[in-house]
Structures are given as C-alpha cells and as structure tokens.
Tab-separated table of C-alpha atoms and ligand atoms in Angstrom:
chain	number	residue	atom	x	y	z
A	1	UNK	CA	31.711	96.227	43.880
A	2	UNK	CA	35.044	97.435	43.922
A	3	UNK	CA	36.822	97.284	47.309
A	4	UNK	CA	39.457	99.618	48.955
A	5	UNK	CA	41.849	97.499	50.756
A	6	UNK	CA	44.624	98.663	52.965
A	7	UNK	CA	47.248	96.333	54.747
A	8	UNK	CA	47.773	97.817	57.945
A	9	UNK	CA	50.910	97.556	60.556
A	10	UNK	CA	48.921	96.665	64.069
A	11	UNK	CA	52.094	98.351	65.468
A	12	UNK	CA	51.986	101.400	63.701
A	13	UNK	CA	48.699	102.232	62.812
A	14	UNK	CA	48.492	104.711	59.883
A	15	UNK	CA	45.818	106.734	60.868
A	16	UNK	CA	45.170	108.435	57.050
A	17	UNK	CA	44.458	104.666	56.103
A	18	UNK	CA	41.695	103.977	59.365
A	19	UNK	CA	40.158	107.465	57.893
A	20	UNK	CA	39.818	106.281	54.648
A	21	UNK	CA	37.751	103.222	56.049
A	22	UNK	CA	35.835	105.340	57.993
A	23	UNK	CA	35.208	107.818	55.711
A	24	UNK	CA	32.988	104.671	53.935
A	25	UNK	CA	31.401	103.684	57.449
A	26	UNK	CA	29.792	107.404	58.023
A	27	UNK	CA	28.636	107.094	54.296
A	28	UNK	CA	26.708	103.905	55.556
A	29	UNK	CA	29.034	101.524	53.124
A	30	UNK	CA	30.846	98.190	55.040
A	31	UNK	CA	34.638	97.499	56.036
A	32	UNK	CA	36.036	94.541	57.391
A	33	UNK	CA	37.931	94.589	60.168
A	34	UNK	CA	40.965	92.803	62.382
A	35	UNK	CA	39.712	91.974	65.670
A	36	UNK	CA	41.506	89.815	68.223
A	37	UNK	CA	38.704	86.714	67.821
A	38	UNK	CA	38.359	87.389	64.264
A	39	UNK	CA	37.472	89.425	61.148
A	40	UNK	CA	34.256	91.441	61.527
A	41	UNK	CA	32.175	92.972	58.744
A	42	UNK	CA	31.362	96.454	60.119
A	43	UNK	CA	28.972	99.109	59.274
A	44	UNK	CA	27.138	101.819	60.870
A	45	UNK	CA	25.111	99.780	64.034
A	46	UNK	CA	23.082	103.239	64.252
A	47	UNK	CA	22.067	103.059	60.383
A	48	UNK	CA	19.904	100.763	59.313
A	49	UNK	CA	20.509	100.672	55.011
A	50	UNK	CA	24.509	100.589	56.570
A	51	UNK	CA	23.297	97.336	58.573
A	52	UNK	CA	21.456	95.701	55.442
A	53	UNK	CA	24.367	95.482	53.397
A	54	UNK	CA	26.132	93.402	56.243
A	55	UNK	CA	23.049	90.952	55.719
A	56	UNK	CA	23.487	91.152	52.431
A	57	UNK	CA	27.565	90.690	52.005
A	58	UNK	CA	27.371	87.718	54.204
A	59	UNK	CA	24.317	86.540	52.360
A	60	UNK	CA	22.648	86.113	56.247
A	61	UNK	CA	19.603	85.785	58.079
A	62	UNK	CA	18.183	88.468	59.139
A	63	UNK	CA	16.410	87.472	62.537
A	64	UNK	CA	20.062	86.879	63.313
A	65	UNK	CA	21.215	90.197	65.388
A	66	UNK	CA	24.576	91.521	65.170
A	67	UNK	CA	26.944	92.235	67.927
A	68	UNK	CA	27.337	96.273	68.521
A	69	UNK	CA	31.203	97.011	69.100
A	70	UNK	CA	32.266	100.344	70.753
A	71	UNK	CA	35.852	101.452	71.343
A	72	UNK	CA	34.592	103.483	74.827
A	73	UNK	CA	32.770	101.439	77.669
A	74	UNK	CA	30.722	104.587	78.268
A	75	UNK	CA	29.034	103.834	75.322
A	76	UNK	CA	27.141	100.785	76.460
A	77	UNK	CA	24.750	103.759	78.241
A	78	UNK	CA	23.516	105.222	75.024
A	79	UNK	CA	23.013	101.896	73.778
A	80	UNK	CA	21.223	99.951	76.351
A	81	UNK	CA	19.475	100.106	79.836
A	82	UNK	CA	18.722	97.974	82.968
A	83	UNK	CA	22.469	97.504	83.506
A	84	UNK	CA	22.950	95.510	86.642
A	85	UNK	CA	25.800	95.705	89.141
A	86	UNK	CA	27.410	92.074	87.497
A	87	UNK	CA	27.318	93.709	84.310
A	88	UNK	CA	29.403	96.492	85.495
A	89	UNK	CA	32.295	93.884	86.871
A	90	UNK	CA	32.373	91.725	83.457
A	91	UNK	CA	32.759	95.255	81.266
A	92	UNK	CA	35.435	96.555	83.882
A	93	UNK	CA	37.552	93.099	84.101
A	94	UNK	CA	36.916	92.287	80.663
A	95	UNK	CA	36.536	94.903	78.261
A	96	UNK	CA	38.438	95.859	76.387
A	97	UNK	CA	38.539	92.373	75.051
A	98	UNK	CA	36.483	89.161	73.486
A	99	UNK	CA	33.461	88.904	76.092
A	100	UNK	CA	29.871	90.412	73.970
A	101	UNK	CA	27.215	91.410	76.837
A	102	UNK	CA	23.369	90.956	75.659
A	103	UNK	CA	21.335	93.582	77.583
A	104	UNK	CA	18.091	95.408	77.142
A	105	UNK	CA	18.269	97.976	74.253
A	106	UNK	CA	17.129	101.921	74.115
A	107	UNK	CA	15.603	102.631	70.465
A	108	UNK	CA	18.512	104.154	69.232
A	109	UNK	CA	19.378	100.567	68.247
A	110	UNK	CA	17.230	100.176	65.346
A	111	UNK	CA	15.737	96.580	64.887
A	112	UNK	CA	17.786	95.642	62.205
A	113	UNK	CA	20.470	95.691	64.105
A	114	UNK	CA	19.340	93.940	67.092
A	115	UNK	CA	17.645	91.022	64.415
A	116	UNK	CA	14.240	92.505	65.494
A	117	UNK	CA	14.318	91.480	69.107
A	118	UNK	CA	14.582	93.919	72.336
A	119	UNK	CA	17.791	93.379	73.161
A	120	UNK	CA	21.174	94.489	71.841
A	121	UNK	CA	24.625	92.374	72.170
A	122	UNK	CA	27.495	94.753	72.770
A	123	UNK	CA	31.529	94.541	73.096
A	124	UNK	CA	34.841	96.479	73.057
A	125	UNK	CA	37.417	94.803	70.799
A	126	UNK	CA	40.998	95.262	72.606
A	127	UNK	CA	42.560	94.995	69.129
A	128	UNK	CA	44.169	98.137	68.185
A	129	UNK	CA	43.134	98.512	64.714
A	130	UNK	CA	39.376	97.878	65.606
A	131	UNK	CA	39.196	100.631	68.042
A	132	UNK	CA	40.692	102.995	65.735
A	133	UNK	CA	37.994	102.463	63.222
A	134	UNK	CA	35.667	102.700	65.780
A	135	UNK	CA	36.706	105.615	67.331
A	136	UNK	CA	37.261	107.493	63.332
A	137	UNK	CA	34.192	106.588	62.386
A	138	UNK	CA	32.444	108.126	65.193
A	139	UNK	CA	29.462	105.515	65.554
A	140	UNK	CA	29.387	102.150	67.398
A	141	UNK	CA	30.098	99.775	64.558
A	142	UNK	CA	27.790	96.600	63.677
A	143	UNK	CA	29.822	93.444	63.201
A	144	UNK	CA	29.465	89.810	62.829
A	145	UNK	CA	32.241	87.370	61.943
A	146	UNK	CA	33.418	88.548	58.834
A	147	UNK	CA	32.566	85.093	56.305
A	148	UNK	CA	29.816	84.318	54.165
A	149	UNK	CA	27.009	82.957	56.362
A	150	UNK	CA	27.943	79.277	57.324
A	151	UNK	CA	31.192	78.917	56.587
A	152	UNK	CA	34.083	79.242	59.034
A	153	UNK	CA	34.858	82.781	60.379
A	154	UNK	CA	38.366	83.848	58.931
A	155	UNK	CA	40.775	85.233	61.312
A	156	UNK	CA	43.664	85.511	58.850
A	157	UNK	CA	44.014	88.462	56.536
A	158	UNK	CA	44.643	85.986	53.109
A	159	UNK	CA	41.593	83.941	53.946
A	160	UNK	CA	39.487	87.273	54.172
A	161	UNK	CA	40.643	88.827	51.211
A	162	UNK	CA	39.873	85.044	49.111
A	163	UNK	CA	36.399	85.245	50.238
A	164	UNK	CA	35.025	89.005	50.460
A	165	UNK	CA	36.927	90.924	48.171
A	166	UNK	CA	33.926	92.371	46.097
A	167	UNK	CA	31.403	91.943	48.569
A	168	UNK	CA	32.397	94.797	50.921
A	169	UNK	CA	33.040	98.516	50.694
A	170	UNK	CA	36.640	98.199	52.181
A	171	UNK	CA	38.659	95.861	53.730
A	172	UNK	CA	41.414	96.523	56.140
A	173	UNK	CA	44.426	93.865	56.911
A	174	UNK	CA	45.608	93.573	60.105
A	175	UNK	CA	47.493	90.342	60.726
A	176	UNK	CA	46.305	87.338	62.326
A	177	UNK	CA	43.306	87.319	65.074
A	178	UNK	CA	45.125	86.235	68.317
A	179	UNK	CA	41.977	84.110	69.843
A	180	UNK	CA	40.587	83.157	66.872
A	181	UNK	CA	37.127	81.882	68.222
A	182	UNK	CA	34.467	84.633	68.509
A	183	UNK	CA	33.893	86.555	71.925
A	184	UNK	CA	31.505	84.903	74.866
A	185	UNK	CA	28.475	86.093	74.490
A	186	UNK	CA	26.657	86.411	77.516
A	187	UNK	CA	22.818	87.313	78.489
A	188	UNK	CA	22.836	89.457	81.227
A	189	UNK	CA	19.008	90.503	80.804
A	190	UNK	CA	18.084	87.754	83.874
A	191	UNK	CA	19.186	87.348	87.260
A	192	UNK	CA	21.654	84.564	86.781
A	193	UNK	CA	23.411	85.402	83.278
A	194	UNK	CA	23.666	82.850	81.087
A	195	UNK	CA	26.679	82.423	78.359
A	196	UNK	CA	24.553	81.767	74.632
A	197	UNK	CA	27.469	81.480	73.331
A	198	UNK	CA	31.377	79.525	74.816
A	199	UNK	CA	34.467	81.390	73.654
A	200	UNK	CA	37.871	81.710	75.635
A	201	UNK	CA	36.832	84.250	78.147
A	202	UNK	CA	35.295	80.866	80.550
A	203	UNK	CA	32.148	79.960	82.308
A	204	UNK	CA	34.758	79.379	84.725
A	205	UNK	CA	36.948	82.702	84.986
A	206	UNK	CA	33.036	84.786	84.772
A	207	UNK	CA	32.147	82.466	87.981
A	208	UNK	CA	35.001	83.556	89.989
A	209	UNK	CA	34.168	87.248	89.658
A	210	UNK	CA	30.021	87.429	89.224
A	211	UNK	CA	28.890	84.111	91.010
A	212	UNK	CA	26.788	81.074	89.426
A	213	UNK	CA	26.570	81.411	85.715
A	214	UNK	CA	24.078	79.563	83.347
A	215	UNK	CA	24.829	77.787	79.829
A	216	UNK	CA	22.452	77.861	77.427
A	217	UNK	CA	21.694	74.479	77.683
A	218	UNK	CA	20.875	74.210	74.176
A	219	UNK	CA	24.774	74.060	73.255
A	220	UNK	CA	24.923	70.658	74.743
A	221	UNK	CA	22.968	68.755	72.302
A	222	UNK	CA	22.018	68.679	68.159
A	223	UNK	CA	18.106	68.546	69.338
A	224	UNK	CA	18.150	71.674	71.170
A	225	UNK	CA	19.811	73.575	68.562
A	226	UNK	CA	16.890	75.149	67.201
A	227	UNK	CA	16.306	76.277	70.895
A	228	UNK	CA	19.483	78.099	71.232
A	229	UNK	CA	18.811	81.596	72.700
A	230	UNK	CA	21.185	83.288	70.306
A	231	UNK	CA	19.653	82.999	67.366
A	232	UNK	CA	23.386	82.252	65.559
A	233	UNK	CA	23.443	78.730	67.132
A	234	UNK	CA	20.701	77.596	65.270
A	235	UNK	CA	22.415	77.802	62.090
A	236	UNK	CA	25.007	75.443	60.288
A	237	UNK	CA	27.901	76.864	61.466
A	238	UNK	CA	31.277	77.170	60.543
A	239	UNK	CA	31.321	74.023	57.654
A	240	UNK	CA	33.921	73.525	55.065
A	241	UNK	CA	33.108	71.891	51.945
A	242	UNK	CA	34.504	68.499	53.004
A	243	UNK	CA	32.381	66.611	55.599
A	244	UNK	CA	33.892	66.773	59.105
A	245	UNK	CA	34.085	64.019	61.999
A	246	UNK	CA	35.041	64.268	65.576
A	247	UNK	CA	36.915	61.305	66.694
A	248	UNK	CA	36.535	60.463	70.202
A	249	UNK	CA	38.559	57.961	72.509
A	250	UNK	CA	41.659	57.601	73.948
A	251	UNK	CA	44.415	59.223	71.869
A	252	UNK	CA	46.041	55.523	70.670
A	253	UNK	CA	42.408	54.136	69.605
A	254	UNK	CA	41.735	57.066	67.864
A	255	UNK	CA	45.022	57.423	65.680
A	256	UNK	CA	44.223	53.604	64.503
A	257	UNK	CA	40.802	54.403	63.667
A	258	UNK	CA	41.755	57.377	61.799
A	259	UNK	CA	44.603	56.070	60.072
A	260	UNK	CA	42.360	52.778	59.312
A	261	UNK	CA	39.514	55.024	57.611
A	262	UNK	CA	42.183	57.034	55.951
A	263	UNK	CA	43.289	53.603	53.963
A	264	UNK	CA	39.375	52.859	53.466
A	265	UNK	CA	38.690	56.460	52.264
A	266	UNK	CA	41.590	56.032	49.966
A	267	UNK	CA	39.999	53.277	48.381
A	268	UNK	CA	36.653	55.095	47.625
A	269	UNK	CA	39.160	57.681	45.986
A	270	UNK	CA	38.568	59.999	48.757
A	271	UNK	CA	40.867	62.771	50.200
A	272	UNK	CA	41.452	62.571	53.588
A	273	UNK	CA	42.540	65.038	56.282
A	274	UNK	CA	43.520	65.437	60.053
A	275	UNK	CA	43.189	68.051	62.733
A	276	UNK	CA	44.946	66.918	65.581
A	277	UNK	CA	47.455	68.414	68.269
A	278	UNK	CA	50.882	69.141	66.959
A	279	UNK	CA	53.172	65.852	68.771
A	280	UNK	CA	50.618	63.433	66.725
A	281	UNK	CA	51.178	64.802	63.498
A	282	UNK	CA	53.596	62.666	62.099
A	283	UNK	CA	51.338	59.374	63.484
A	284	UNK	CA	48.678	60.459	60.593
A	285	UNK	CA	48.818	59.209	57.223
A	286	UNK	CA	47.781	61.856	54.397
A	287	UNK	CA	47.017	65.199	55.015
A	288	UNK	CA	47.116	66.699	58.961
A	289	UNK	CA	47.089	69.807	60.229
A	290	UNK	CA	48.948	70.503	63.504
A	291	UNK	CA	46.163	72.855	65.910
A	292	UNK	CA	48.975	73.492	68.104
A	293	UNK	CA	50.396	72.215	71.465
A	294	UNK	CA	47.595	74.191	73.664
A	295	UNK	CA	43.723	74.759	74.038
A	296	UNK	CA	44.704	78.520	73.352
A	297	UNK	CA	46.576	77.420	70.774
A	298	UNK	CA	44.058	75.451	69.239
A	299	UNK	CA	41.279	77.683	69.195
A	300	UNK	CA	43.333	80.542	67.241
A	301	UNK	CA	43.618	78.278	64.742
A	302	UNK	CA	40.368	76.192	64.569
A	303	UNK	CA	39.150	78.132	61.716
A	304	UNK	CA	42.043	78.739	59.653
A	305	UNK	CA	42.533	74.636	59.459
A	306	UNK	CA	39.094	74.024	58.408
A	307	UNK	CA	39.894	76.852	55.831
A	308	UNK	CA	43.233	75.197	54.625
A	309	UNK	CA	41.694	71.791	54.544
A	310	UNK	CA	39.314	72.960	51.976
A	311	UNK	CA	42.352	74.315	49.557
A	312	UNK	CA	43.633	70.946	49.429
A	313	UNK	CA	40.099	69.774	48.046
A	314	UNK	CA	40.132	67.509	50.866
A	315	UNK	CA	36.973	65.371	51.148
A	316	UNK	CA	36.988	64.315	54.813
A	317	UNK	CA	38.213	65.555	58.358
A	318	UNK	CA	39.063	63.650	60.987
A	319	UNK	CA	39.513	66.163	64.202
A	320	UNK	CA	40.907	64.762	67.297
A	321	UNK	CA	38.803	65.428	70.587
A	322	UNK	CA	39.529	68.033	72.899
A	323	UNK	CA	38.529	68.559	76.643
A	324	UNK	CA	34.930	70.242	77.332
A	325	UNK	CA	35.820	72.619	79.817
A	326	UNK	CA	37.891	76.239	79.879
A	327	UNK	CA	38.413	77.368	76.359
A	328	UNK	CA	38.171	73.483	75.603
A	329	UNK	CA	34.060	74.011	75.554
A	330	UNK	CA	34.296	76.815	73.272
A	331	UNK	CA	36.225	75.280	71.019
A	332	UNK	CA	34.052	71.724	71.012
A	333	UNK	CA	31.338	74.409	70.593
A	334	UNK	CA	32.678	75.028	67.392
A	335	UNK	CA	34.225	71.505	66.221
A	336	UNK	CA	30.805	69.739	66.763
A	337	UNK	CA	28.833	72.582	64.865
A	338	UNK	CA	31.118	71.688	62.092
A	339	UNK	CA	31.204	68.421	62.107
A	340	UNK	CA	26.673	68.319	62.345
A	341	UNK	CA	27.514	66.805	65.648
A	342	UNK	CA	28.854	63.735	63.971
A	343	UNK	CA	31.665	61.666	66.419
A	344	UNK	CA	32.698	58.346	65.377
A	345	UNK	CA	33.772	56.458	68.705
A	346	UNK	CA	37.143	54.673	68.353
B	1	LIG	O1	34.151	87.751	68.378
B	1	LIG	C1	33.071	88.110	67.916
B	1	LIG	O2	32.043	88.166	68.622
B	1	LIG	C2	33.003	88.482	66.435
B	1	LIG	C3	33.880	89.728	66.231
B	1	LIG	C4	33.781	90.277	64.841
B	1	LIG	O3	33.559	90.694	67.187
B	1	LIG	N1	31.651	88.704	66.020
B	1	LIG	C5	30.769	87.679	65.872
B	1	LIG	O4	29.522	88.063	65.442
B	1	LIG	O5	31.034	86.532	66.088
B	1	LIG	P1	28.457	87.048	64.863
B	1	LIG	O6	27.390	87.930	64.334
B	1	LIG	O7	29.074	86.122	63.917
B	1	LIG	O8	27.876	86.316	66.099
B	1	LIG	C6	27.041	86.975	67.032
B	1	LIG	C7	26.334	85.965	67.911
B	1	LIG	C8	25.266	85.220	67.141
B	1	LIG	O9	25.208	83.876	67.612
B	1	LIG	C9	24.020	86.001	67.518
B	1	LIG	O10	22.837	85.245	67.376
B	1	LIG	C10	24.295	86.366	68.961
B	1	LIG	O11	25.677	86.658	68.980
B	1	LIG	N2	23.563	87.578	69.367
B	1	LIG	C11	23.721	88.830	68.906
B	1	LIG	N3	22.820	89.666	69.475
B	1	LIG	C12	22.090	88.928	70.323
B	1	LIG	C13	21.007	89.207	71.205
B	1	LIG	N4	20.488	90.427	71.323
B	1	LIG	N5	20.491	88.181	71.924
B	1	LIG	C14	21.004	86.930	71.811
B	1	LIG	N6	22.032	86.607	70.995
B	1	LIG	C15	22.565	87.581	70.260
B	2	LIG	MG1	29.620	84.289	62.878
C-alpha cells in the first residue's frame, strides 16, 4: 500500500496537509496520528470496513475494542449514555487530555468498534494535530496505539514511520508524544469507577476530585491477566525482541547484579542492555539507556528505549525498578508487561 506521509509543524499546523489526511479518513482508509501519549492508528470509529483495516494494519485481535477520540466533549452524547455526575467532573478537569472514559454505548457505535461488547471507551486528545484531524475529518476517529499488535507503542515520529509505512493509508508526523504512556482508561459504567488501565493521569489525582476509585485488580498480578477487564491487558504487551528483566532492590545491589550478569551474558556471547535513571548511567557496563531524571520523564520515554534497545540487536534488558504509585504504577504497568512479569531480586 502506498502511504501519504506529511511531516507536520505542531506549531503551525498546515491545515491543506490535516485535509489531505482527512480526505482518506471520510473515504474509510487509516492515518496515523501524533497524540500527546502516543501515535494512534485512526479511522472512521462510525464505519465499520474503516475500523477493520485498523485490525488489520496492526495485525490485532479483534475482541480487543478501540478507544473512540473526539476533538469536542459534546460528542461523548452521541456516542454513549448513562453518563453519571463523576463522569461529567473527569471530562471537564481532564479532557482535553490523556484520561479514556469507558461508558455505556448508543448503536451508533458499531460493534467493531467497541470489540463486540456494550460499551464504548472514549477521549479528547489535547494534542493539537490530533484534534485537527478530528475536527477535518468530521467523524469521531477510532484509534489504538499506533504499533503492530504486541510490540511497544511508538511515540516518536522515526520509530512510526520504521514500522507502518505500507501498512496505513497516511501517516502524519508530528514530533515526539509528550507522555508517552497511553491515556488512563477508566470504567465509569459502575458506581465506584475503576481505572482498567494506569497511565499518568493517577488513581491518586481522580481520587481527589470523584472520591474512592477502584483498580482493576487484575493489573497486580501475571495470574489475573487473563481477567483483566480491558480486554488489551490480556495480551503480551509492549515486548521487544530481546527478553526483558526488572531488577528489583536497593539501587547499589542492583547495579552489582546487573553489571555481574552483564559479564556472565558476555560470556554466553550475549548482548546486554540497561534502562535505568539518567545519574546511574555511567555505573553500567555495555549498553544503557538513560529514562531520564523523573517518573514523567521516564514514562515519555519507556517505549522509545525498548525501541532503541532492539536497533542495537541487543539480547537482554536489565530495567531498573521504579516506585508503584503516581505515574510510577503506570509505568511498572508497562515495564512488567514487557518483561512477562519476570524480576530478578538483587
Ligand atoms: O493513549 C491512548 O489511549 C492511545 C492513543 C492513541 O489515544 N490509544 C491506545 O489505544 O492506547 P489501545 O487500543 O492501544 O488501547 C486501548 C485500551 C485497551 O486495553 C482496550 O482493551 C481498552 O483500552 N478498552 C477499549 N475499549 C474498552 C471498553 N469498552 N471496555 C474496556 N476496555 C476497553
Ligand atoms: Mg496499544
């Protein structure tokens, strides 16, 4: 397939580019998109052929709904009912911006959107570029993360381009995704809502405004995995090619164990690499990769490492443990997915 691609100046939008990409979303074809978490690949939520091709360009299950994105909170009315007084507070101190709501859906969300169940997840990006698609092409826009099913969701432009060019009606590049994990997503179907899915909008920030909040408590463990309520947890998740570890202790422990494996590795002609926070880089032997010098910093560029690690044909990461709490859950969320819940205890 050929693609259109456009590189495009999130400070000066040119709007004659946007309308070329949404030219292709009315005609039920897919675009990726910036968005601040990360890329999505976009198509026509309303149309259902338009939502197949997403399935198919990420090569993706399809009980596995997609999140609706809209570029006007109005919206969320002709796209879902039942929409409770906390709902209202999280859409006006949130949106625009990376929180996803789950509520009931009307049947103008067709099933293949919504992965055949009876409820529809729905957000307003606050990046620029995505709400100007949106709002050109005139139709809330499907979109999940924009990488093949499995691997880690790209929130640079290069990394997008390397792995969907081909795949997708039209691509547009937009610069780096600022958060760089995916939005919250949170069920607010039930009484008490309950976050499916950690990202850096917190359990603790949606407390302070709405009251007690649940987490699925399938994100805690491997074993409940398959009885995550999102039906994207269930999957492998965000895995490079080489194997990944979480190494857990306290941060002098750790750097000898990983420096001690990285000698063993070495010896079983193994590549080695590190994720770690930016002062402890130089302590590592062989490859590392600095995450940065905060959480926030850390989870925009999670998924870029992993994606770097794998273009130096490294065989094994070592990541470095980070808190479980604030955006620190969201991003252990993540780490442990990749890693198969594997931590080797210094
Ligand atoms: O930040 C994001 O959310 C990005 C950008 C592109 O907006 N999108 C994204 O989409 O991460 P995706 O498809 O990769 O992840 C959507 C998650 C999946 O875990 C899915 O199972 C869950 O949301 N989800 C979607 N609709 C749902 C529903 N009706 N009920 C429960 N979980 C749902
Ligand atoms: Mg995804």
């Amino acid at each position: 397939m050929k693609t259109i691609i456009s590189n495009i100046d999130i400070n000066d939008i040119d709007l004659n580019e946007i309308k070329k990409h949404a030219k292709l979303i009315k005609e039920g074809n897919t675009v990726i998109f910036p968005t601040e978490t990360v890329y999505g690949l976009g198509a026509n939520a309303l149309n259902e052929n338009a939502v197949k091709k997403i399935y198919e360009a990420k090569g993706r299950p399809s009980d596995n709904p997609l999140i609706v994105h809209i570029c006007d909170k109005e919206e969320v009315y002709n796209l879902a009912e039942d929409i409770s007084e906390k709902a209202k507070i999280v859409m006006d101190n949130f949106w625009p911006g990376p929180i996803t709501i789950v509520l009931n859906k009307k049947d103008i969300v067709p099933k293949t959107t919504s992965g055949g169940l009876e409820t529809v997840a729905i957000r307003m990006p606050s990046n620029k570029i995505a709400q100007a698609i949106i709002r050109e092409s005139g139709v809330p826009i499907a979109a999940p993360s924009a990488n093949i099913s499995g691997r880690p969701s790209p929130t640079k432009g290069d990394h997008v381009k390397e792995e969907m060019d081909g795949r997708v009606g039209g691509i547009i590049l937009g610069g780096d995704c600022n958060f760089g994990l995916e939005s919250t997503v949170l069920d607010m179907t039930e009484e008490i809502p309950m976050i499916l899915r950690p990202g850096s909008i917190t359990k603790e920030e949606l407390e302070k405004l709405i009251g007690d909040i649940n987490l699925d408590p399938s994100l805690e463990k491997k074993e409940d995995n398959k009885k995550a309520k999102a039906p994207g947890m269930k999957y492998t998740h965000y895995s490079p090619n080489a194997d990944v570890y979480i190494v857990s202790g306290d941060e002098q422990s750790v750097i000898e164990k990983i420096n001690n494996m990285y000698k063993e590795n070495m010896n079983n002609n193994l590549k080695t690499g590190v994720m770690c926070i930016n002062k402890n880089i130089h302590k590592y032997e062989g490859l590392a990769i600095g995450l940065g010098n905060s959480l926030e910093e850390v989870g925009s560029n999670l998924f870029s490492a992993l994606i770097e690690m794998d273009k130096h044909n490294i065989d094994i990461i070592y990541s470095e443990e980070f808190p479980n709490s604030g955006v620190g859950r969201a991003i252990m969320n993540r780490l442990l997915k990749s890693a198969g819940y594997k931590v080797i205890k210094a």
